[in-house]
């Protein structure tokens, strides 16, 4: 059925998937690791725990209890009605669900803190990251550059929505008044289409839509700008750094790579003047861009997915062994 549109087969596909996962739980030995992503049926988590499996949950983004107020504020400041889709009922459901897991993978320091605020014990938080794939983004040892006469080129890659800070980015680019262009790659949120179209009427902002060869886009630019309000572990931050770009981002977008003044610049989310100043600074100082680029590419290797996967496997095996030993210690 995979050739059919997902909307036509979503309900039956999820039902079949849940059935297969339950059969896998039935066939597993106690102590086996059951790995869940957001929106997995809570019944399956309870079922796996009753069978003695180690239940681990992935945090793709911040907990909804953290994300909702951040996004509510971002839409309000942009003069838009919130369309992020997070309800208070969803917040309550996820907060209760998170308490079920033995361990939770967290890919961002801000997510670590948010989980602790929700009462998740420190020893249950597995500090990890997302990353990048060398097959798609071969390591680029030389700092990137636009390499043409267009002047300074800043690039944004990702979903072009309020959450990713697109209104702040366009305002900051206007404030900065740089001799160059801002290149946007990604699908725009419906409510932002008029704003993006207006910005693209001049010659200083260009919207490419979907881009297949993102690596080449990164390498034709001078800096990656990612003023996101809320994240988990943004892959684009690692990918841009792997392609030799210094990164201007927010505390959420920094992932576990960007250090302010070393591998990039970190500015407060929603602060257009601060973002404009960061872009002006890097646009005017090619040697600073080069130093940040070199430092970022030297560090980004530990976030390549083979390294990330190996470290996650080590953590999971250690945690599973610890849980198996706890009943023996108690007896």
Coordinates of C-alpha atoms in Angstrom, one line a residue:
X1 CA 0.0 0.0 0.0
X2 CA 3.0 2.3 0.2
X3 CA 2.3 3.7 -3.3
X4 CA -1.0 5.1 -2.1
X5 CA -1.4 8.6 -0.6
X6 CA -0.8 8.4 3.1
X7 CA -3.9 10.2 4.0
X8 CA -5.9 7.3 2.5
X9 CA -4.1 4.6 4.4
X10 CA -3.0 6.4 7.6
X11 CA -5.6 4.9 9.9
X12 CA -5.2 1.3 8.8
X13 CA -1.4 1.7 8.6
X14 CA -1.1 2.9 12.1
X15 CA -3.3 0.1 13.3
X16 CA -1.1 -2.5 11.5
X17 CA 2.1 -0.8 12.8
X18 CA 0.8 -0.9 16.4
X19 CA -0.1 -4.6 16.0
X20 CA 3.4 -5.5 14.7
X21 CA 5.0 -3.5 17.5
X22 CA 2.9 -5.4 20.1
X23 CA 3.9 -8.7 18.6
X24 CA 7.5 -7.6 18.8
X25 CA 7.0 -6.9 22.5
X26 CA 5.5 -10.3 23.0
X27 CA 8.5 -12.0 21.4
X28 CA 11.1 -9.9 23.3
X29 CA 12.9 -11.0 26.4
X30 CA 12.6 -8.9 29.6
X31 CA 15.3 -6.2 29.6
X32 CA 14.9 -5.6 25.8
X33 CA 14.8 -1.9 24.9
X34 CA 11.6 -0.6 23.5
X35 CA 12.2 2.7 21.7
X36 CA 9.3 5.2 21.3
X37 CA 8.9 8.4 19.4
X38 CA 6.3 11.1 20.2
X39 CA 2.6 10.2 19.7
X40 CA 3.2 6.5 20.2
X41 CA 0.1 4.9 21.8
X42 CA 0.4 5.1 25.6
X43 CA -1.2 1.6 25.7
X44 CA 1.9 0.2 24.0
X45 CA 4.2 1.8 26.6
X46 CA 2.2 0.3 29.4
X47 CA 2.2 -3.1 27.7
X48 CA 6.0 -3.0 27.2
X49 CA 6.5 -2.1 30.8
X50 CA 4.3 -5.0 32.0
X51 CA 6.4 -7.3 29.9
X52 CA 9.6 -6.1 31.6
X53 CA 11.0 -4.1 28.7
X54 CA 13.2 -1.0 29.1
X55 CA 11.1 1.9 27.7
X56 CA 12.9 4.8 26.1
X57 CA 11.3 7.9 24.6
X58 CA 12.8 10.3 22.0
X59 CA 12.3 14.1 22.4
X60 CA 12.2 15.4 18.8
X61 CA 11.5 18.9 20.1
X62 CA 10.9 20.5 23.5
X63 CA 8.2 19.1 25.7
X64 CA 4.8 20.6 24.7
X65 CA 4.5 22.2 28.1
X66 CA 7.6 24.3 27.1
X67 CA 6.8 24.7 23.4
X68 CA 3.2 26.0 23.7
X69 CA 3.9 29.2 25.6
X70 CA 7.0 29.9 23.5
X71 CA 5.0 29.6 20.3
X72 CA 2.0 31.4 21.6
X73 CA 4.2 34.4 22.3
X74 CA 6.0 34.1 19.0
X75 CA 2.7 34.2 17.0
X76 CA 1.4 37.1 19.1
X77 CA 4.6 39.1 18.6
X78 CA 4.2 38.5 14.8
X79 CA 0.6 39.8 14.9
X80 CA -0.7 36.4 13.9
X81 CA -3.2 33.9 15.4
X82 CA -1.4 30.8 16.7
X83 CA -1.5 27.9 14.2
X84 CA 1.0 25.6 15.9
X85 CA -1.8 23.2 16.8
X86 CA -0.6 22.5 20.4
X87 CA -3.6 22.4 22.8
X88 CA -3.6 22.3 26.6
X89 CA -5.0 18.8 26.4
X90 CA -2.0 17.7 24.4
X91 CA 0.3 19.3 26.9
X92 CA -1.3 17.4 29.8
X93 CA -1.3 14.2 27.9
X94 CA 2.4 14.3 27.0
X95 CA 3.4 15.4 30.5
X96 CA 1.7 12.4 32.0
X97 CA 3.1 10.2 29.2
X98 CA 6.7 11.3 29.9
X99 CA 6.5 10.0 33.4
X100 CA 6.0 6.4 32.1
X101 CA 9.4 6.0 30.5
X102 CA 12.5 4.6 32.1
X103 CA 14.7 7.0 30.1
X104 CA 14.2 9.9 27.7
X105 CA 16.6 11.0 25.0
X106 CA 17.2 14.8 25.0
X107 CA 19.0 16.4 22.1
X108 CA 19.4 20.0 23.4
X109 CA 20.5 21.6 26.6
X110 CA 17.3 23.6 26.7
X111 CA 15.3 20.4 26.4
X112 CA 17.4 18.9 29.3
X113 CA 16.3 21.8 31.5
X114 CA 12.6 21.6 30.4
X115 CA 12.5 17.9 31.2
X116 CA 13.9 18.6 34.7
X117 CA 11.2 21.2 35.2
X118 CA 8.6 18.6 34.4
X119 CA 10.0 16.4 37.2
X120 CA 12.0 14.0 35.0
X121 CA 14.9 12.8 37.2
X122 CA 18.4 13.7 36.0
X123 CA 19.5 10.0 35.8
X124 CA 16.5 9.3 33.4
X125 CA 17.6 12.0 30.9
X126 CA 20.0 10.6 28.2
X127 CA 22.0 13.6 27.0
X128 CA 22.4 13.1 23.3
X129 CA 21.9 14.9 20.0
X130 CA 20.7 14.6 16.4
X131 CA 23.3 15.2 13.7
X132 CA 24.3 15.0 10.1
X133 CA 25.2 12.4 7.5
X134 CA 28.5 12.5 5.8
X135 CA 27.2 10.7 2.7
X136 CA 24.9 13.8 2.0
X137 CA 27.3 16.4 3.4
X138 CA 30.9 15.4 2.8
X139 CA 33.2 17.2 5.2
X140 CA 34.3 20.6 3.8
X141 CA 37.6 21.6 5.3
X142 CA 37.8 25.1 3.7
X143 CA 35.4 27.8 4.9
X144 CA 32.5 28.3 2.7
X145 CA 32.0 31.5 0.6
X146 CA 29.5 32.8 -1.8
X147 CA 32.3 33.0 -4.3
X148 CA 30.7 35.6 -6.6
X149 CA 30.0 39.3 -6.8
X150 CA 26.6 39.4 -5.0
X151 CA 28.3 40.4 -1.8
X152 CA 27.5 38.8 1.6
X153 CA 25.1 35.9 1.4
X154 CA 23.2 34.6 4.4
X155 CA 21.1 31.4 4.0
X156 CA 18.2 29.9 5.9
X157 CA 17.2 26.3 5.4
X158 CA 14.1 24.7 6.9
X159 CA 10.3 25.0 7.3
X160 CA 9.6 28.7 6.9
X161 CA 7.2 29.2 9.8
X162 CA 6.8 31.3 12.9
X163 CA 8.4 28.7 15.0
X164 CA 11.7 28.9 13.0
X165 CA 11.7 32.7 13.4
X166 CA 11.0 33.8 9.8
X167 CA 9.3 37.1 10.8
X168 CA 12.3 38.0 13.0
X169 CA 14.7 37.0 10.3
X170 CA 13.1 39.2 7.6
X171 CA 12.9 42.1 10.0
X172 CA 16.5 41.7 11.0
X173 CA 17.7 41.5 7.4
X174 CA 15.9 44.8 6.7
X175 CA 17.5 46.4 9.8
X176 CA 20.9 45.2 8.9
X177 CA 20.8 46.8 5.4
X178 CA 23.7 44.6 4.2
X179 CA 25.1 44.7 0.7
X180 CA 24.2 41.1 -0.3
X181 CA 21.3 38.7 -0.3
X182 CA 19.3 36.5 2.1
X183 CA 18.5 33.2 0.5
X184 CA 15.5 31.2 1.9
X185 CA 15.1 27.5 1.2
X186 CA 12.0 25.6 2.4
X187 CA 8.2 25.5 2.3
X188 CA 6.5 28.6 3.7
X189 CA 3.7 28.5 6.4
X190 CA 0.5 29.7 4.9
X191 CA 0.1 32.7 7.2
X192 CA 3.6 33.9 6.3
X193 CA 3.3 33.8 2.5
X194 CA 2.3 37.5 2.1
X195 CA 5.2 38.6 4.3
X196 CA 7.7 36.4 2.3
X197 CA 6.3 37.5 -1.1
X198 CA 6.7 41.2 -0.1
X199 CA 10.3 40.7 1.1
X200 CA 11.2 39.0 -2.2
X201 CA 10.0 41.9 -4.3
X202 CA 13.3 43.6 -4.0
X203 CA 16.7 42.1 -4.9
X204 CA 18.0 41.4 -1.4
X205 CA 15.8 38.4 -0.5
X206 CA 15.4 35.3 -2.6
X207 CA 13.1 32.3 -1.9
X208 CA 14.1 29.1 -3.6
X209 CA 11.4 26.8 -2.2
X210 CA 12.5 23.1 -1.9
X211 CA 16.2 22.6 -2.7
X212 CA 17.5 19.1 -3.4
X213 CA 21.2 19.8 -3.3
X214 CA 21.3 21.6 0.1
X215 CA 25.1 21.0 0.5
X216 CA 25.8 23.1 -2.6
X217 CA 23.5 25.8 -1.3
X218 CA 25.4 25.9 2.1
X219 CA 28.7 26.0 0.3
X220 CA 27.7 28.9 -1.9
X221 CA 26.9 31.0 1.2
X222 CA 28.8 32.9 3.9
X223 CA 26.7 32.2 7.0
X224 CA 23.8 30.1 8.1
X225 CA 21.1 32.1 9.9
X226 CA 18.6 30.1 12.0
X227 CA 16.6 32.3 14.5
X228 CA 14.4 29.6 15.8
X229 CA 12.2 29.9 18.8
X230 CA 11.8 26.3 19.7
X231 CA 13.8 23.1 18.8
X232 CA 15.0 19.8 19.8
X233 CA 18.3 19.1 18.1
X234 CA 18.2 20.9 14.7
X235 CA 20.0 18.9 12.0
X236 CA 20.4 22.0 9.9
X237 CA 22.8 23.5 12.5
X238 CA 25.1 20.5 12.2
X239 CA 24.7 20.2 8.4
X240 CA 25.6 23.9 7.9
X241 CA 28.7 23.5 10.1
X242 CA 29.8 20.4 8.3
X243 CA 29.6 22.4 5.1
X244 CA 31.9 25.1 6.5
X245 CA 29.4 27.7 7.6
X246 CA 29.5 29.7 10.8
X247 CA 26.0 29.7 12.4
X248 CA 24.0 32.6 13.8
X249 CA 21.2 31.1 15.9
X250 CA 19.4 31.2 19.2
X251 CA 19.9 29.1 22.4
X252 CA 17.4 26.6 21.1
X253 CA 19.0 26.4 17.6
X254 CA 22.6 26.1 18.9
X255 CA 22.0 22.4 19.6
X256 CA 25.1 21.0 21.3
X257 CA 27.5 22.6 18.8
X258 CA 27.4 26.4 18.6
X259 CA 29.3 28.3 21.2
X260 CA 28.9 32.1 21.1
X261 CA 32.0 33.8 19.7
X262 CA 33.7 30.5 18.8
X263 CA 31.7 28.4 16.4
X264 CA 29.1 31.0 15.7
X265 CA 26.9 33.6 17.3
X266 CA 24.0 33.1 19.7
X267 CA 21.3 35.8 19.9
X268 CA 18.0 35.9 21.9
X269 CA 15.0 34.5 20.0
X270 CA 12.7 37.1 18.7
X271 CA 15.3 39.9 19.0
X272 CA 15.6 41.4 15.5
X273 CA 18.1 44.1 16.4
X274 CA 20.4 41.6 18.0
X275 CA 20.1 39.3 15.0
X276 CA 20.8 42.2 12.6
X277 CA 23.9 43.1 14.7
X278 CA 25.2 39.6 14.5
X279 CA 24.8 39.5 10.7
X280 CA 26.5 42.9 10.4
X281 CA 29.4 41.7 12.5
X282 CA 30.1 38.6 10.4
X283 CA 29.4 40.3 7.1
X284 CA 32.1 42.9 7.9
X285 CA 34.7 40.5 9.3
X286 CA 35.8 37.7 6.9
X287 CA 38.6 36.6 9.2
X288 CA 36.1 36.1 12.0
X289 CA 33.9 34.0 9.7
X290 CA 36.9 31.9 8.8
X291 CA 37.9 31.3 12.4
X292 CA 34.4 30.3 13.4
X293 CA 34.1 28.0 10.3
X294 CA 37.3 26.2 11.1
X295 CA 36.4 25.7 14.7
X296 CA 32.9 24.4 13.8
X297 CA 34.1 22.0 11.2
X298 CA 36.7 20.6 13.7
X299 CA 33.9 19.9 16.2
X300 CA 31.1 18.7 14.0
X301 CA 32.6 15.3 13.4
X302 CA 31.4 14.0 16.7
X303 CA 27.8 14.7 15.6
X304 CA 28.0 12.7 12.5
X305 CA 25.2 10.1 12.8
X306 CA 27.6 7.1 12.9
X307 CA 29.2 8.6 16.0
X308 CA 25.9 9.7 17.5
X309 CA 24.4 6.2 16.9
X310 CA 27.3 4.4 18.5
X311 CA 27.2 6.7 21.6
X312 CA 23.4 6.2 21.9
X313 CA 23.8 2.4 21.7
X314 CA 26.4 2.5 24.4
X315 CA 24.1 4.6 26.7
X316 CA 21.1 2.3 26.1
X317 CA 23.0 -0.8 26.8
X318 CA 24.5 0.7 30.0
X319 CA 21.0 1.8 31.2
X320 CA 19.4 -1.5 30.4
X321 CA 22.1 -3.3 32.4
X322 CA 21.5 -0.9 35.3
X323 CA 17.8 -1.6 35.3
X324 CA 18.4 -5.4 35.2
X325 CA 20.7 -5.1 38.2
X326 CA 18.3 -2.9 40.3
X327 CA 15.8 -5.7 41.2
X328 CA 18.7 -8.0 42.3
X329 CA 20.2 -5.2 44.4
X330 CA 16.8 -4.6 46.0
X331 CA 16.4 -8.3 46.9

